[in-house]
Short mmCIF file of C-alpha atoms and ligand atoms in Angstrom, two decimals:
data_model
loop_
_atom_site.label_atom_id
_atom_site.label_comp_id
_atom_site.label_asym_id
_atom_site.label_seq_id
_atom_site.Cartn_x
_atom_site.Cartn_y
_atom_site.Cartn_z
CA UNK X 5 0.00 0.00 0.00
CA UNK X 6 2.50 2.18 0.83
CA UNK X 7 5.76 2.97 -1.25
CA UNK X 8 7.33 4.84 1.98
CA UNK X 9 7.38 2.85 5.05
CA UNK X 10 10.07 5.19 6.90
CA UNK X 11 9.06 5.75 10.52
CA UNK X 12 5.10 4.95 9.70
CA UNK X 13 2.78 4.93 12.84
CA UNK X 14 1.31 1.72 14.26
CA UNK X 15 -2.05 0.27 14.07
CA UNK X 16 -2.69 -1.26 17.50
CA UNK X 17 -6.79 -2.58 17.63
CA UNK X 18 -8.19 -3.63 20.37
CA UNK X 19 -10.57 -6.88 20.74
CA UNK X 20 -12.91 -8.20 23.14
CA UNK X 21 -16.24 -8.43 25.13
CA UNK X 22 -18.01 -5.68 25.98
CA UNK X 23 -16.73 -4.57 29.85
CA UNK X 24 -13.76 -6.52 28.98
CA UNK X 25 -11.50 -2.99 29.91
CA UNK X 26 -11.02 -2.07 26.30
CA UNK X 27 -11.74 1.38 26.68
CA UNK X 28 -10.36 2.19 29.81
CA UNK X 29 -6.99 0.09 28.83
CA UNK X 30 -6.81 2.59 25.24
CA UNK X 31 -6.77 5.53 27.52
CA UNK X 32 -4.06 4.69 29.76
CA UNK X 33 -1.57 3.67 27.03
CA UNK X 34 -2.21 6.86 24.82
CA UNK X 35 -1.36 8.65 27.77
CA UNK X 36 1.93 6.67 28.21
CA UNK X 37 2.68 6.43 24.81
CA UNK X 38 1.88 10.31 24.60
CA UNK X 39 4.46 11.16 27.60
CA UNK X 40 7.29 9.17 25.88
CA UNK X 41 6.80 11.95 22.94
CA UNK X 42 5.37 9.18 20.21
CA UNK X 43 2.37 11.05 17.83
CA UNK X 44 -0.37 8.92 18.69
CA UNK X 45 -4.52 9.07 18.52
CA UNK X 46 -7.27 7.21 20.22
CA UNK X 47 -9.92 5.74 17.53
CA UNK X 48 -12.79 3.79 18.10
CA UNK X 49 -15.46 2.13 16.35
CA UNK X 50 -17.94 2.06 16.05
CA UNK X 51 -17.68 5.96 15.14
CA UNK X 52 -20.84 7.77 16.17
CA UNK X 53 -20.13 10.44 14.94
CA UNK X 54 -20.45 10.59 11.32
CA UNK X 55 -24.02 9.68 9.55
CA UNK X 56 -23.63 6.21 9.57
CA UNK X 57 -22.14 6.12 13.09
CA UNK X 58 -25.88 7.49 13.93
CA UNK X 59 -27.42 5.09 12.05
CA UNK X 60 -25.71 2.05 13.95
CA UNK X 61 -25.62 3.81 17.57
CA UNK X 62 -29.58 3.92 16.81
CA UNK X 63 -29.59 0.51 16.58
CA UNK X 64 -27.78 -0.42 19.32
CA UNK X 65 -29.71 1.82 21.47
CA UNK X 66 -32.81 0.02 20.65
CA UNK X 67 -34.27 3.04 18.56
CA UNK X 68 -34.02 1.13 15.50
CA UNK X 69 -34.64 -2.02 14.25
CA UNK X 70 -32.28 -3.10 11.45
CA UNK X 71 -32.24 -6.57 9.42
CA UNK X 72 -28.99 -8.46 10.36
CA UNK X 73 -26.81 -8.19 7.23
CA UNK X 74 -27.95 -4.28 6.92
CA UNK X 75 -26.52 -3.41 10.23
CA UNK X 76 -23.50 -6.01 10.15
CA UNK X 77 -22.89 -3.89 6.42
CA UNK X 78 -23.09 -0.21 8.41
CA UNK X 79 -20.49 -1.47 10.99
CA UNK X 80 -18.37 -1.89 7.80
CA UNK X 81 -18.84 1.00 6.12
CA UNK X 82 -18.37 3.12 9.43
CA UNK X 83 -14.62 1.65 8.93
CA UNK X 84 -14.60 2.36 5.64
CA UNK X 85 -15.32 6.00 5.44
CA UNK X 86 -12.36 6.40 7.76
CA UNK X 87 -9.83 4.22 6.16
CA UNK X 88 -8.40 6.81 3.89
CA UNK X 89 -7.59 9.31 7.06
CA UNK X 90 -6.58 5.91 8.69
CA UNK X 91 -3.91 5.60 6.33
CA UNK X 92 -2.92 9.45 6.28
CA UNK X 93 -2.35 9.19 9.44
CA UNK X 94 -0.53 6.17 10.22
CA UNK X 95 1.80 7.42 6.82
CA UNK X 96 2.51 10.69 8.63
CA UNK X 97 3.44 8.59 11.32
CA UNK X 98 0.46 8.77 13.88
CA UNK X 99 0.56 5.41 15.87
CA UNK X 100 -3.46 4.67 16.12
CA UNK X 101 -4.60 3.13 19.03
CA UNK X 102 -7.97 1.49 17.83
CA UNK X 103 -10.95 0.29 20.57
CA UNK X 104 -12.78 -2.61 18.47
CA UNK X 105 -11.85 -2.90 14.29
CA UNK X 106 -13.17 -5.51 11.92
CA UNK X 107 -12.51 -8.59 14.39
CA UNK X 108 -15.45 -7.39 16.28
CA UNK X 109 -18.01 -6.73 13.05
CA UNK X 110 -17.63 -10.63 12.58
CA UNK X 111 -17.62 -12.11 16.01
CA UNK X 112 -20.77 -10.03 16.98
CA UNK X 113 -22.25 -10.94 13.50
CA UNK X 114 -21.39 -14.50 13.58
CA UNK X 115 -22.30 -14.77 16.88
CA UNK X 116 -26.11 -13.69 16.04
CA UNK X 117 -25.72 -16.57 13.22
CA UNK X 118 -24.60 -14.82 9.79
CA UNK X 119 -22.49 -16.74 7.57
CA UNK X 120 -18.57 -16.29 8.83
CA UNK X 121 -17.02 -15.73 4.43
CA UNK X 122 -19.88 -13.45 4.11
CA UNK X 123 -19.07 -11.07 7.09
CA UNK X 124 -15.63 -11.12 6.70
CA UNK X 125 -16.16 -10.16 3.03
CA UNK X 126 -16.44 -6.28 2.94
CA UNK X 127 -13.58 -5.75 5.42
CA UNK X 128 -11.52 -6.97 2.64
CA UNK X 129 -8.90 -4.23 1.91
CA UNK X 130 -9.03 -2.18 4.99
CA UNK X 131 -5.85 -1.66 6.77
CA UNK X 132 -4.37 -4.85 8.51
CA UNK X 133 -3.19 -4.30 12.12
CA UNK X 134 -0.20 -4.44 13.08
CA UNK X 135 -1.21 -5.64 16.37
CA UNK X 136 -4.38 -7.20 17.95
CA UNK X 137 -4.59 -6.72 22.00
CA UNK X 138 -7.17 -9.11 23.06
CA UNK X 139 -8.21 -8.06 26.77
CA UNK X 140 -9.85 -11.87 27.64
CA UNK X 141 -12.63 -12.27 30.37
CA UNK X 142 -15.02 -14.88 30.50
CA UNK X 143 -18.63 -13.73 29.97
CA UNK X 144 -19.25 -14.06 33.60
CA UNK X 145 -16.37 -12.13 34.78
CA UNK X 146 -17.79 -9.36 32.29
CA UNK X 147 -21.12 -9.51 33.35
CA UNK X 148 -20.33 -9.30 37.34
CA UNK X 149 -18.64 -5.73 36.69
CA UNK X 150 -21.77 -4.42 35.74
CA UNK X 151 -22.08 -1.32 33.92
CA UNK X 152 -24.19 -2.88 31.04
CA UNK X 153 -25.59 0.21 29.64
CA UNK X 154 -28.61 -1.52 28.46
CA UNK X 155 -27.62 -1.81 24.48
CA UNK X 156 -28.32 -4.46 22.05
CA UNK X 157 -26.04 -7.36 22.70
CA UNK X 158 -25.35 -6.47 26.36
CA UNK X 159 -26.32 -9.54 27.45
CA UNK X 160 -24.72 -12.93 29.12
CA UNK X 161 -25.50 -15.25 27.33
CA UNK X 162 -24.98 -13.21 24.22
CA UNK X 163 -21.64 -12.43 25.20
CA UNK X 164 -20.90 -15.94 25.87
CA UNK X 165 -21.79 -16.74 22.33
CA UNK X 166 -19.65 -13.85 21.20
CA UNK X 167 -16.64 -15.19 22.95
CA UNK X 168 -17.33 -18.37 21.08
CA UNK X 169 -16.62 -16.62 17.63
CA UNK X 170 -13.77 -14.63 18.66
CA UNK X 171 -11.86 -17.64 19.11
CA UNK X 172 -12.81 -19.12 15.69
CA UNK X 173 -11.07 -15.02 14.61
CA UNK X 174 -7.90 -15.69 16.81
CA UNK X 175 -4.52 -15.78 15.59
CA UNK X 176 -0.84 -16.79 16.61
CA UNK X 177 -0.27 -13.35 16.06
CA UNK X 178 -3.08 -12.06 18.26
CA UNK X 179 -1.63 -10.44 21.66
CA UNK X 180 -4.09 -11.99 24.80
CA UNK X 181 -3.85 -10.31 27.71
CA UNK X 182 -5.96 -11.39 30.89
CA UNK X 183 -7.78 -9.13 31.69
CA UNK X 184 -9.62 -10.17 34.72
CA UNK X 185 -6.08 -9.00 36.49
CA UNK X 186 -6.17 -5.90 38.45
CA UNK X 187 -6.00 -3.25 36.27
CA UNK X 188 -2.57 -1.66 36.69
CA UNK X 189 -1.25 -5.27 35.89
CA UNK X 190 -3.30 -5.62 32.81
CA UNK X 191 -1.99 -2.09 31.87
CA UNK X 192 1.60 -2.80 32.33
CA UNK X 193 1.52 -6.14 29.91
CA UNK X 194 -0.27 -4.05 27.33
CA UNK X 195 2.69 -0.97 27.52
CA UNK X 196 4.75 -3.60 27.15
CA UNK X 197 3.73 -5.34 24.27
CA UNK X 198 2.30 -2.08 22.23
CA UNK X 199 6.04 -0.25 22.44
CA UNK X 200 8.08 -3.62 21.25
CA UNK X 201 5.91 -3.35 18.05
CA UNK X 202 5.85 0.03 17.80
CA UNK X 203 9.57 0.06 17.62
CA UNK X 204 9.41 -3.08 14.86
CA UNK X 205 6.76 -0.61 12.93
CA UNK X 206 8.92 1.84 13.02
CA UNK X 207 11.80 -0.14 10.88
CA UNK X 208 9.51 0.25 8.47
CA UNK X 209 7.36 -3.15 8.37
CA UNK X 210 4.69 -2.89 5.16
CA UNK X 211 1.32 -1.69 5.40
CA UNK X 212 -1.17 -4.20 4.59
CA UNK X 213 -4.41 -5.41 4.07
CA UNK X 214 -7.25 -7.36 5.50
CA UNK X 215 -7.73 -10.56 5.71
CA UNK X 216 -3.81 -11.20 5.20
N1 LIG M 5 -20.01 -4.02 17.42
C1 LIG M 5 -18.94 -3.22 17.24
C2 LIG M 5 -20.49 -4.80 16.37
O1 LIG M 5 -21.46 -5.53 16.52
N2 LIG M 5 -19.86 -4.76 15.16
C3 LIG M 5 -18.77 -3.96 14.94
O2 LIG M 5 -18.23 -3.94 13.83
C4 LIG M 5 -18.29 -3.14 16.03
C5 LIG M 5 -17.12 -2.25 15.83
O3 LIG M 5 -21.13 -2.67 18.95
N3 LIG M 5 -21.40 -4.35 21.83
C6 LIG M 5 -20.73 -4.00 18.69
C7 LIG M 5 -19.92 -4.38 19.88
C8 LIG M 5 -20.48 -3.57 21.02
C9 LIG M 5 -21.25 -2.44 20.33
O4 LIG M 5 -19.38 -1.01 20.83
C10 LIG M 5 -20.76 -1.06 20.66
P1 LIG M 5 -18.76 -0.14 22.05
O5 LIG M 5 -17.30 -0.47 21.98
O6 LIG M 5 -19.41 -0.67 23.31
O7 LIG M 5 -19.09 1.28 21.74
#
């Protein structure tokens, strides 16, 4: 994708159930990564903001009722429309720090029974990570820190079904952290393994594409 690699920023996503720590875990290592002078921005999707951000955050606030592939397709555009600035970004050498990416259109999808090929099919040709964190927590372990803000999908057994599907998505590659550790532990494995690749990124590994 890219002909000039030289000092590119990293694409770090970050996987897992919902009150898994995602969130709070992206935070903390922007701020670190911030105070050791790297260029680096928080992203996460799905992105609210835009149009189709609205469309889906209707939906998952019960306001809307969408067919399954119609919604599992808005997730995808949502990362579409910002793949371009993804990779102007990460080319100027922004390091993006990413709360859910593709892994989680097709493990919520799947997990609600869609075909696995067909959801995986229009993420084809968005950016590859350079890194998947997965913060793992069993369903129950999720469930018992409350804070389930009532959306679609916010729901035990759900979850459980979702966790299911993420391991048919895993990777040797994939990064899993546990995350039902305190969460200064959890915080110090993840600084840990996002600055190692950060510094292989920055040798000027290839951008690539999804599913590769
Ligand atoms: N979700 C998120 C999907 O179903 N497909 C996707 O492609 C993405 C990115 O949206 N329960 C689901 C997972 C979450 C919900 O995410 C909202 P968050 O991180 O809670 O805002």
């Amino acid at each position: 994708l890219s002909a000039n690699n030289e000092s590119r920023g990293t694409l770090v996503v970050f996987e897992g159930l919902d009150r898994s720590g995602k969130t709070s875990q992206c935070g903390r290592l922007v701020s670190y990564l911030e105070g050791l002078g790297h260029s680096v921005e928080i992203w996460r999707f799905p992105d609210r903001t835009t149009s189709v951000g609205q469309m889906i955050s209707a939906y998952l606030t019960n306001k809307s009722q969408l067919d399954d592939h119609t919604i599992h397709l808005l997730f995808s555009a949502n990362r579409w429309e910002k793949r371009s600035m993804m990779e102007t970004k990460m080319k100027a050498g922004t390091t993006l720090i990413v709360d859910r990416y593709s892994y989680s259109g097709v493990a919520f999808s799947t997990a609600k029974g869609l075909d696995f090929e067909w959801c995986k099919a229009p993420e084809t040709g968005l950016i590859a990570p350079d890194l998947v964190v997965y913060l793992d927590i069993t369903p129950e372990k999720a469930a018992e820190r409350g804070g389930y803000r009532g959306e679609r999908y916010e729901q035990l057994e759900f979850q459980r079904k979702v966790a299911q599907h993420y391991k048919l998505l895993k990777d040797s590659s994939w990064k899993i952290v546990d995350a039902c550790q305190p969460l200064d532990d959890v915080e110090k494995q993840v600084k840990e393994i996002v600055l190692q690749h950060i510094i292989a990124c920055q040798k000027g590994k290839i951008l690539s594409s999804l599913w590769s």
